[in-house]
Tab-separated table of C-alpha atoms in Angstrom:
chain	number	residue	atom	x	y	z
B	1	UNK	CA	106.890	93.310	99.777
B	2	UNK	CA	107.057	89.560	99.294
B	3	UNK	CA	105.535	87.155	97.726
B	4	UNK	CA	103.302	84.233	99.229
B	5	UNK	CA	106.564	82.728	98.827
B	6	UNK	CA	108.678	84.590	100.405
B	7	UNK	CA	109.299	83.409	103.633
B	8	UNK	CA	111.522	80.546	102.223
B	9	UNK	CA	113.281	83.162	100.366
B	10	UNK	CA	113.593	85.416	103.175
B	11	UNK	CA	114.908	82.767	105.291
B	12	UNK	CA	117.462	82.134	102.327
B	13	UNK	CA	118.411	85.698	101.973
B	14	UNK	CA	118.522	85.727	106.205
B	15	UNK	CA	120.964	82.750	105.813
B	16	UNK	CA	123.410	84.695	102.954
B	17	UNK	CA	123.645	87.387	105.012
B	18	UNK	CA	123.875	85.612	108.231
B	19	UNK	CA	127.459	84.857	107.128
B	20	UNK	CA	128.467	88.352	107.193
B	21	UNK	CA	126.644	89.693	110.073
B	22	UNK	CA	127.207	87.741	113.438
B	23	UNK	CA	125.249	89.948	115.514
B	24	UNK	CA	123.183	87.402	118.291
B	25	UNK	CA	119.364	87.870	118.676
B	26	UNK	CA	117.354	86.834	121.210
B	27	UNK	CA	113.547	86.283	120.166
B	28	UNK	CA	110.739	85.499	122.684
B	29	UNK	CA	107.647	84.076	121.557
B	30	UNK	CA	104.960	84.444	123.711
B	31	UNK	CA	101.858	81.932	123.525
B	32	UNK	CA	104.275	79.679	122.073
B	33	UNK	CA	102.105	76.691	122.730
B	34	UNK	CA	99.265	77.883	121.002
B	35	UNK	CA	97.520	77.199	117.474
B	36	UNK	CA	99.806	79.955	116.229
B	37	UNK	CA	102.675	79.711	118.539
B	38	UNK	CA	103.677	76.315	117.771
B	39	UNK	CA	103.879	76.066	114.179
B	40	UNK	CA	105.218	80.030	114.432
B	41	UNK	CA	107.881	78.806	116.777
B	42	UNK	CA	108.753	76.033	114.406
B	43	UNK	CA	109.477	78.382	111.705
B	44	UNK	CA	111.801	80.777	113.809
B	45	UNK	CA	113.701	77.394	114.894
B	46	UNK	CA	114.995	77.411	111.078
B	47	UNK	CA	116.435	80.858	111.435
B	48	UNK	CA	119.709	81.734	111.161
B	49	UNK	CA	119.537	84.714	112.640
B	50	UNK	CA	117.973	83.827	115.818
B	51	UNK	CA	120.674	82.572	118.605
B	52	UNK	CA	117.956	82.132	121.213
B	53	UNK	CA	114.276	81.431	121.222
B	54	UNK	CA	112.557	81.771	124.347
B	55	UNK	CA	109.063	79.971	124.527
B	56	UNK	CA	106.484	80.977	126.730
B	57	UNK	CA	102.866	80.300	127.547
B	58	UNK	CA	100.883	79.471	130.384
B	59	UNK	CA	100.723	75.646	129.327
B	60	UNK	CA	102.767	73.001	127.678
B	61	UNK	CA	105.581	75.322	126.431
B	62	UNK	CA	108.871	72.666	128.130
B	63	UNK	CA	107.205	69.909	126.033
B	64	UNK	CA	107.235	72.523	122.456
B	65	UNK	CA	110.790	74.070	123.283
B	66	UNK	CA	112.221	70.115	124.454
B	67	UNK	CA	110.629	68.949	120.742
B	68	UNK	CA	112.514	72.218	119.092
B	69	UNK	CA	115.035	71.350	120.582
B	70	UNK	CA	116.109	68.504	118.886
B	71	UNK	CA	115.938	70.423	115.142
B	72	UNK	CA	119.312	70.877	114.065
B	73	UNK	CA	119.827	74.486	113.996
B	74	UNK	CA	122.015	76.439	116.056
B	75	UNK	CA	119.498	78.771	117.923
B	76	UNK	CA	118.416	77.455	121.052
B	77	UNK	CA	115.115	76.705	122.345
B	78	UNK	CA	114.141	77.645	126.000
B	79	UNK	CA	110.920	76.926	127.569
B	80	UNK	CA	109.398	79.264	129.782
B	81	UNK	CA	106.057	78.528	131.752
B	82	UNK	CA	103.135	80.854	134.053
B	83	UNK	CA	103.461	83.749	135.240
B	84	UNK	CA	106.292	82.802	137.531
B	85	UNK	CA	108.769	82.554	134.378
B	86	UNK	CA	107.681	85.467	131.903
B	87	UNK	CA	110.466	87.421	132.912
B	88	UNK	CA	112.899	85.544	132.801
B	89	UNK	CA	112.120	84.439	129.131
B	90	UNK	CA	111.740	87.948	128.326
B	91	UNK	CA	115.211	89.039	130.097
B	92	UNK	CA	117.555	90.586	127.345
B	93	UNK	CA	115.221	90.087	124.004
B	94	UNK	CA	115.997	91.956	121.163
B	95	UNK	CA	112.307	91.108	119.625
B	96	UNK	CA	109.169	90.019	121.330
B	97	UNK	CA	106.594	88.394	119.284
B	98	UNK	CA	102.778	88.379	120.755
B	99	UNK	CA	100.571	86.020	119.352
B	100	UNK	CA	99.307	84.679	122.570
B	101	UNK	CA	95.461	85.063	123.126
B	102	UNK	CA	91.742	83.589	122.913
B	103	UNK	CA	91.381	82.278	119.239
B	104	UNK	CA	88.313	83.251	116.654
B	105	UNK	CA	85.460	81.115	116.604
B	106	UNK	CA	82.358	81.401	114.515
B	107	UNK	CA	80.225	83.777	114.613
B	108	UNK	CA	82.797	86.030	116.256
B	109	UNK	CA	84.441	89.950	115.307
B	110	UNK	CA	88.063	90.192	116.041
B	111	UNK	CA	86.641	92.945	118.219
B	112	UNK	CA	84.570	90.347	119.943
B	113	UNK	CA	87.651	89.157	121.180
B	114	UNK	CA	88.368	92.407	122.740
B	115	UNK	CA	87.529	92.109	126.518
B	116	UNK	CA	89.876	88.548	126.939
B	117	UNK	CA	92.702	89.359	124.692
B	118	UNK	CA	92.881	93.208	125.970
B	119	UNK	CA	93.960	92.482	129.249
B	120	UNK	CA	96.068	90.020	128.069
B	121	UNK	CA	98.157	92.268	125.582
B	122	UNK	CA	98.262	94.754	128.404
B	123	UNK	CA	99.782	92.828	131.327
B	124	UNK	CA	102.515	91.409	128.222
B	125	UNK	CA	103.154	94.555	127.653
B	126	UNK	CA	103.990	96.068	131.270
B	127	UNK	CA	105.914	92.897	131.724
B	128	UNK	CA	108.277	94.162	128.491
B	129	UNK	CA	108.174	97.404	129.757
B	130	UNK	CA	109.708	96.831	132.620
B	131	UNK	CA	112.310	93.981	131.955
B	132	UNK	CA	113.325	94.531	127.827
B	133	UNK	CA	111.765	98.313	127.415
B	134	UNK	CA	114.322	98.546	124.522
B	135	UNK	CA	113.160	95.171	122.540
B	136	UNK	CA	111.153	95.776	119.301
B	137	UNK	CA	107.346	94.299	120.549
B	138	UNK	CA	105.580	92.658	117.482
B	139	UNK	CA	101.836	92.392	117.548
B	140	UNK	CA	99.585	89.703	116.739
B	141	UNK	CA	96.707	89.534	118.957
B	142	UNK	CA	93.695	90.315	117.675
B	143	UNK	CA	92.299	92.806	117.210
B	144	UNK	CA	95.419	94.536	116.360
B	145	UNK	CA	93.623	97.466	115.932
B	146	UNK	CA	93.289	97.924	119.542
B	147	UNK	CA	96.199	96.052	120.868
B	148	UNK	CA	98.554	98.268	119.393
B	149	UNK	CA	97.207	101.205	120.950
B	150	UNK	CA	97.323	98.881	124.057
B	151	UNK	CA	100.808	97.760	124.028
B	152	UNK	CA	101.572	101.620	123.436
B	153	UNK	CA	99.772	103.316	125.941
B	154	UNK	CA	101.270	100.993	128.291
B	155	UNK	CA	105.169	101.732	127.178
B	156	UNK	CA	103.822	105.714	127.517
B	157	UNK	CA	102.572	105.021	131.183
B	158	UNK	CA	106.266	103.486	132.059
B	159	UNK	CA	108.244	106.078	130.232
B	160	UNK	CA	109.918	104.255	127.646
B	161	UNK	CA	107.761	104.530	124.843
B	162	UNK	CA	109.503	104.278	121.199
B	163	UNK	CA	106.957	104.154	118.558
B	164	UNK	CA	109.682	103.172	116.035
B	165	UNK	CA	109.652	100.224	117.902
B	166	UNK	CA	106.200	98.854	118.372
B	167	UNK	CA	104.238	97.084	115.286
B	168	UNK	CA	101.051	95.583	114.394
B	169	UNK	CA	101.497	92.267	112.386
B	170	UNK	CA	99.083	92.567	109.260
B	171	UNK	CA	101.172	90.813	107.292
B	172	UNK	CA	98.525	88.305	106.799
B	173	UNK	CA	96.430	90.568	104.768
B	174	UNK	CA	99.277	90.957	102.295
B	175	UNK	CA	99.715	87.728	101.979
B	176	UNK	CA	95.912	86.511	101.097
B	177	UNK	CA	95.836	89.430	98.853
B	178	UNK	CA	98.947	88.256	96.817
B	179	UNK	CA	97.360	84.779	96.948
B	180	UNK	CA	93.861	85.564	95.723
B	181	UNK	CA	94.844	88.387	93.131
B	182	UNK	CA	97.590	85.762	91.597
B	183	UNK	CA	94.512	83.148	91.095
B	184	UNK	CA	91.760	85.518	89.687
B	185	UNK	CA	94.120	86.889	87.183
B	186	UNK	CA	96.524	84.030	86.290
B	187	UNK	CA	99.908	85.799	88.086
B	188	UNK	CA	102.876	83.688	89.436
B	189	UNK	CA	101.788	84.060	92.822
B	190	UNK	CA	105.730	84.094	93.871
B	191	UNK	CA	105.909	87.630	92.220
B	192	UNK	CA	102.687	89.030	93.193
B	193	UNK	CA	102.945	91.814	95.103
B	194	UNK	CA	99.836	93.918	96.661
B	195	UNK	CA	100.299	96.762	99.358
B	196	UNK	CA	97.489	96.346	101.936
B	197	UNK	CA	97.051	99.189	103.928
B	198	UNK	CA	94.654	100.655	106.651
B	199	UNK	CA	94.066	98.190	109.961
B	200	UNK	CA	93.635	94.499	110.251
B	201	UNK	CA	89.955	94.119	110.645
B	202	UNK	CA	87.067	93.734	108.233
B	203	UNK	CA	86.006	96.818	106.581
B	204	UNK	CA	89.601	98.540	107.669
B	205	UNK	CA	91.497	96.272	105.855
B	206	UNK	CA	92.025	97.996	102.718
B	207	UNK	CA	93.785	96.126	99.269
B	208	UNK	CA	95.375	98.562	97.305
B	209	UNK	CA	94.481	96.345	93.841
B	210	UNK	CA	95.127	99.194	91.998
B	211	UNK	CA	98.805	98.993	93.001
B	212	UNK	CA	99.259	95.269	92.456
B	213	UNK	CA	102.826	94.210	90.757
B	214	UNK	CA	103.205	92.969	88.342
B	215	UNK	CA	99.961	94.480	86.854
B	216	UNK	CA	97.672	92.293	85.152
B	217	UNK	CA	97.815	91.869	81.626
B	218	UNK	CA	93.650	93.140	82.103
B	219	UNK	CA	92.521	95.846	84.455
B	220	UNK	CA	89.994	94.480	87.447
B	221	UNK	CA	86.758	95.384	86.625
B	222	UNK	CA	84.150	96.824	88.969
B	223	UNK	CA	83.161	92.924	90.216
B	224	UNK	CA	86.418	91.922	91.015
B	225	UNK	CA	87.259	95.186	92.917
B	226	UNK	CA	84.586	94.315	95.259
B	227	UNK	CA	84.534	90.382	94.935
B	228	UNK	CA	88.753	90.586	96.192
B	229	UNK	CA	88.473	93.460	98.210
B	230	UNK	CA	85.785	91.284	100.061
B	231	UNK	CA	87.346	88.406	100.499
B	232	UNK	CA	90.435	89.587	101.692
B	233	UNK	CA	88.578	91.557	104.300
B	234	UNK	CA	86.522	88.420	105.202
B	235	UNK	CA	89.242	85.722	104.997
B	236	UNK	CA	89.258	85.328	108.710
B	237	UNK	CA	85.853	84.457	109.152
B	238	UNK	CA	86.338	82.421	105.844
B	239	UNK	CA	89.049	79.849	107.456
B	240	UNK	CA	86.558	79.885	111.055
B	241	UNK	CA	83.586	78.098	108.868
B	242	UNK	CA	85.955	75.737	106.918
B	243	UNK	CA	87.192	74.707	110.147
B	244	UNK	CA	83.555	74.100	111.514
B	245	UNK	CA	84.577	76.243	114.978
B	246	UNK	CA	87.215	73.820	115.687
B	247	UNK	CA	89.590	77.136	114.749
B	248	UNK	CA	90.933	80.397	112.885
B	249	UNK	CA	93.301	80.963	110.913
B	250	UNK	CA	96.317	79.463	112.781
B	251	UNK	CA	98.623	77.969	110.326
B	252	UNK	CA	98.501	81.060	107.906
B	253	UNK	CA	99.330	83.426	110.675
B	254	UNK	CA	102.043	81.674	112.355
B	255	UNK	CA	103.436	81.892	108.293
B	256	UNK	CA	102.889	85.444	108.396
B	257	UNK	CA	104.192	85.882	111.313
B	258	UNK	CA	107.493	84.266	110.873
B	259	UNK	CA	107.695	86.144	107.143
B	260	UNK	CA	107.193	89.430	109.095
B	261	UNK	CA	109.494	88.562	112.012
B	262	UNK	CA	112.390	87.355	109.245
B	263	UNK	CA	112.279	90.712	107.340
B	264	UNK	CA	112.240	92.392	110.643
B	265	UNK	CA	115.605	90.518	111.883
B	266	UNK	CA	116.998	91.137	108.427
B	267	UNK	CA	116.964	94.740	108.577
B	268	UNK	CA	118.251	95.035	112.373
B	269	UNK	CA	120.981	92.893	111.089
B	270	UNK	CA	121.833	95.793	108.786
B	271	UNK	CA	120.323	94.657	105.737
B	272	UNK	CA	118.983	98.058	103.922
B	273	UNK	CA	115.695	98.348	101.724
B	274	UNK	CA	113.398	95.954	103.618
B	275	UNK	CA	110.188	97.303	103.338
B	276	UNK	CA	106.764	95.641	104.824
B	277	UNK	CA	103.409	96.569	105.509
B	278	UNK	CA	102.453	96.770	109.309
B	279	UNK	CA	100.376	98.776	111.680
B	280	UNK	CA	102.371	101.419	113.150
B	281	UNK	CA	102.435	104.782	114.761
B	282	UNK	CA	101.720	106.815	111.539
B	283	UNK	CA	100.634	110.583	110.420
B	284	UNK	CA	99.486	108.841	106.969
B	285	UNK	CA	96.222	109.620	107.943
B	286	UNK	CA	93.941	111.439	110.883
B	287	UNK	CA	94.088	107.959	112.301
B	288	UNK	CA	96.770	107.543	115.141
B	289	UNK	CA	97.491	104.225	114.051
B	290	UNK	CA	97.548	102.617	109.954
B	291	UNK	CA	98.759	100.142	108.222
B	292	UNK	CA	101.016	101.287	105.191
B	293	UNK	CA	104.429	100.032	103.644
B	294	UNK	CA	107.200	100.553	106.234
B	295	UNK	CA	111.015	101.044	105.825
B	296	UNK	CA	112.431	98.620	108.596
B	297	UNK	CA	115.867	99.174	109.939
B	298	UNK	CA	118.040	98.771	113.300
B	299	UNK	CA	115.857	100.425	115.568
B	300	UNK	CA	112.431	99.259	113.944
B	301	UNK	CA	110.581	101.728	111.712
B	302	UNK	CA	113.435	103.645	109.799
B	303	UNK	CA	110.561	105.472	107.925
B	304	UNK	CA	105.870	105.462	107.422
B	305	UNK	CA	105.545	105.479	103.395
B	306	UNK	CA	102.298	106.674	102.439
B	307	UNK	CA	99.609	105.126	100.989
B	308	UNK	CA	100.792	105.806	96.733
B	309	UNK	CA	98.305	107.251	94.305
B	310	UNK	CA	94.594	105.383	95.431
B	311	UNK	CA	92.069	104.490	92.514
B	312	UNK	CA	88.495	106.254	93.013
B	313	UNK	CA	87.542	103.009	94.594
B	314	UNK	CA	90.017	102.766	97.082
B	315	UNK	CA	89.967	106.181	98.274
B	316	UNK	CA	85.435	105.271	99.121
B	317	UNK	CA	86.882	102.140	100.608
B	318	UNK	CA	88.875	104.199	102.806
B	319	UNK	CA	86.499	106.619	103.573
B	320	UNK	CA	84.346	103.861	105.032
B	321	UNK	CA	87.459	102.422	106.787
B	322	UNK	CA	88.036	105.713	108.944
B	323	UNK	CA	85.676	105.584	111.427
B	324	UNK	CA	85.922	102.110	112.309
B	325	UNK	CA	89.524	102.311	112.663
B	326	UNK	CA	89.296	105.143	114.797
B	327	UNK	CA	86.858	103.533	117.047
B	328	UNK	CA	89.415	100.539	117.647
B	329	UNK	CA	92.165	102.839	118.480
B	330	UNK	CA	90.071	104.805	120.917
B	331	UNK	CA	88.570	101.434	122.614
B	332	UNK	CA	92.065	100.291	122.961
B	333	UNK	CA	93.903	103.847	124.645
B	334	UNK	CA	91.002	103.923	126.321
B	335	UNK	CA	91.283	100.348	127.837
B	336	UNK	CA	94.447	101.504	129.663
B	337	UNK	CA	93.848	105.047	130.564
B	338	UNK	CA	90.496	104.312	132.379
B	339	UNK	CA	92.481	101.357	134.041
């Protein structure tokens, strides 16, 4: 995994070994014009290995992809816009990236955004189905938990489902972990490492402190355990206050985002050992769906690592994880096989 730096050397590794591998990706981002999209779709502007970045959202996406446009980087920006135009800016993509979708506000669960973004995620996903079935489908709409097992069951209803080839984004949680461990125990946050595993909501979002690299120069003591392990589960709702319901976490993600989508191109460009953690079809656990470090190659998941040795306070955490987790999953198959 990467650091909360890593993205800018990511994009520096992608451009090194851009030079030798001249393969051409397509990458559509879809809810381009929103509080994530834009600043996400920034980001992928700067990569090398992107030759083509189709925007689309229901709103405002020729305005974002005309303002892109003028960057000077050689992918090109396209502008796609309603319903009309999806397919057309999903024709031939080698990676689809969702983040489109109602945002947090206060007060709110990521499962409280269930019924809106559910039915969004699902009609994305039978659109991808049906005109790029082979494209690697990145997650980000919350609650990931459930859109997964959305975007999934839909792929399984149109035949052409590949679960090497369908992620949940939670690189987010990896990334506040690195951020908070490195300032409660005085690491260079660029070298922090900590594996987050389980899902990407509140009490299934699971730290794995024990595991941090490199380890502290003094163990974490009971407090911290649950002091971290809290706020990294509540660091959503955390961002919602300081913004006073005027948003979520937007600028984080789209960083997160763009991190996870970079590592992803890197590997399907050939690059071998990139490793990220990201909600995936998995046999980790009894759960259908988890959250561990992932082997990414060509095709998507090259290989589900398991969770590593747990501490006697991870594996409780877990334990209390479990059912929650496996009530997301359900909500979500169930969303599309009661449809």
């Amino acid at each position: 995994m990467l650091s909360r730096l890593a993205l800018a050397s990511s994009l520096r590794a992608a451009r090194c070994f851009s030079t030798s591998a001249k393969r051409s990706s397509k990458v559509a981002l879809i809810g381009a014009a929103g509080g994530i999209g834009q600043p996400m779709a920034l980001l992928l502007k700067t990569n090398p290995l992107i030759t083509q970045l189709a925007l689309y959202d229901i709103v405002h996406t020729p305005g974002v992809a005309a303002d892109l446009s003028h960057i000077e980087t050689p992918s090109k920006v396209t502008g796609y816009l309603g319903a009309d135009q999806l397919e057309s800016a999903l024709q031939g993509c080698d990676v689809v990236v969702i983040p489109a979708g109602v945002p947090r506000k206060p007060g709110m669960t990521r499962d409280d955004l269930f019924s809106t973004n559910a039915s969004i995620v699902k009609n994305l996903a039978e659109a991808c189905a049906k005109t790029c079935p082979e494209a690697i489908i990145c997650v980000i709409t919350n609650p990931v938990n459930s859109t997964v097992p959305i975007a999934s069951e839909v792929f399984k209803k149109a035949g052409c489902y590949n679960p090497s080839r369908i992620f949940g984004v939670t690189t987010l949680d990896v990334v506040r972990a690195n951020t908070f461990v490195a300032e409660a125990k005085g690491l260079d946050v660029t070298q922090t490492s900590v594996p987050v595993v389980g899902g990407h909501s509140g009490v299934t979002i699971l730290p794995l402190l024990s595991q941090t690299k490199p380890k502290p120069s003094t163990n974490f003591t009971e407090e911290e355990l649950e002091k971290l392990t809290l706020r990294i589960q509540d660091a959503g709702t955390e961002v919602v206050k300081a913004k006073d319901g005027a948003g979520s976490a937007t600028l984080s993600m789209a960083y997160a985002g763009a991190r996870f989508t970079t590592k992803l191109l890197r590997a399907m460009h050939g690059e071998k050992g990139v490793v990220e953690c990201t909600f995936v079809k998995s046999d980790v656990t009894e759960a259908a769906y988890f959250s561990t470090p992932v082997l990414l190659g060509k095709n998507g998941v090259e290989e589900v690592r398991g969770t590593g040795e747990l501490s006697e306070f991870e594996k409780k955490k877990l334990e209390e994880a479990m059912p929650e987790l496996l009530k997301n999953i359900k909500k979500g198959e169930d969303f599309v096989n009661s449809s």
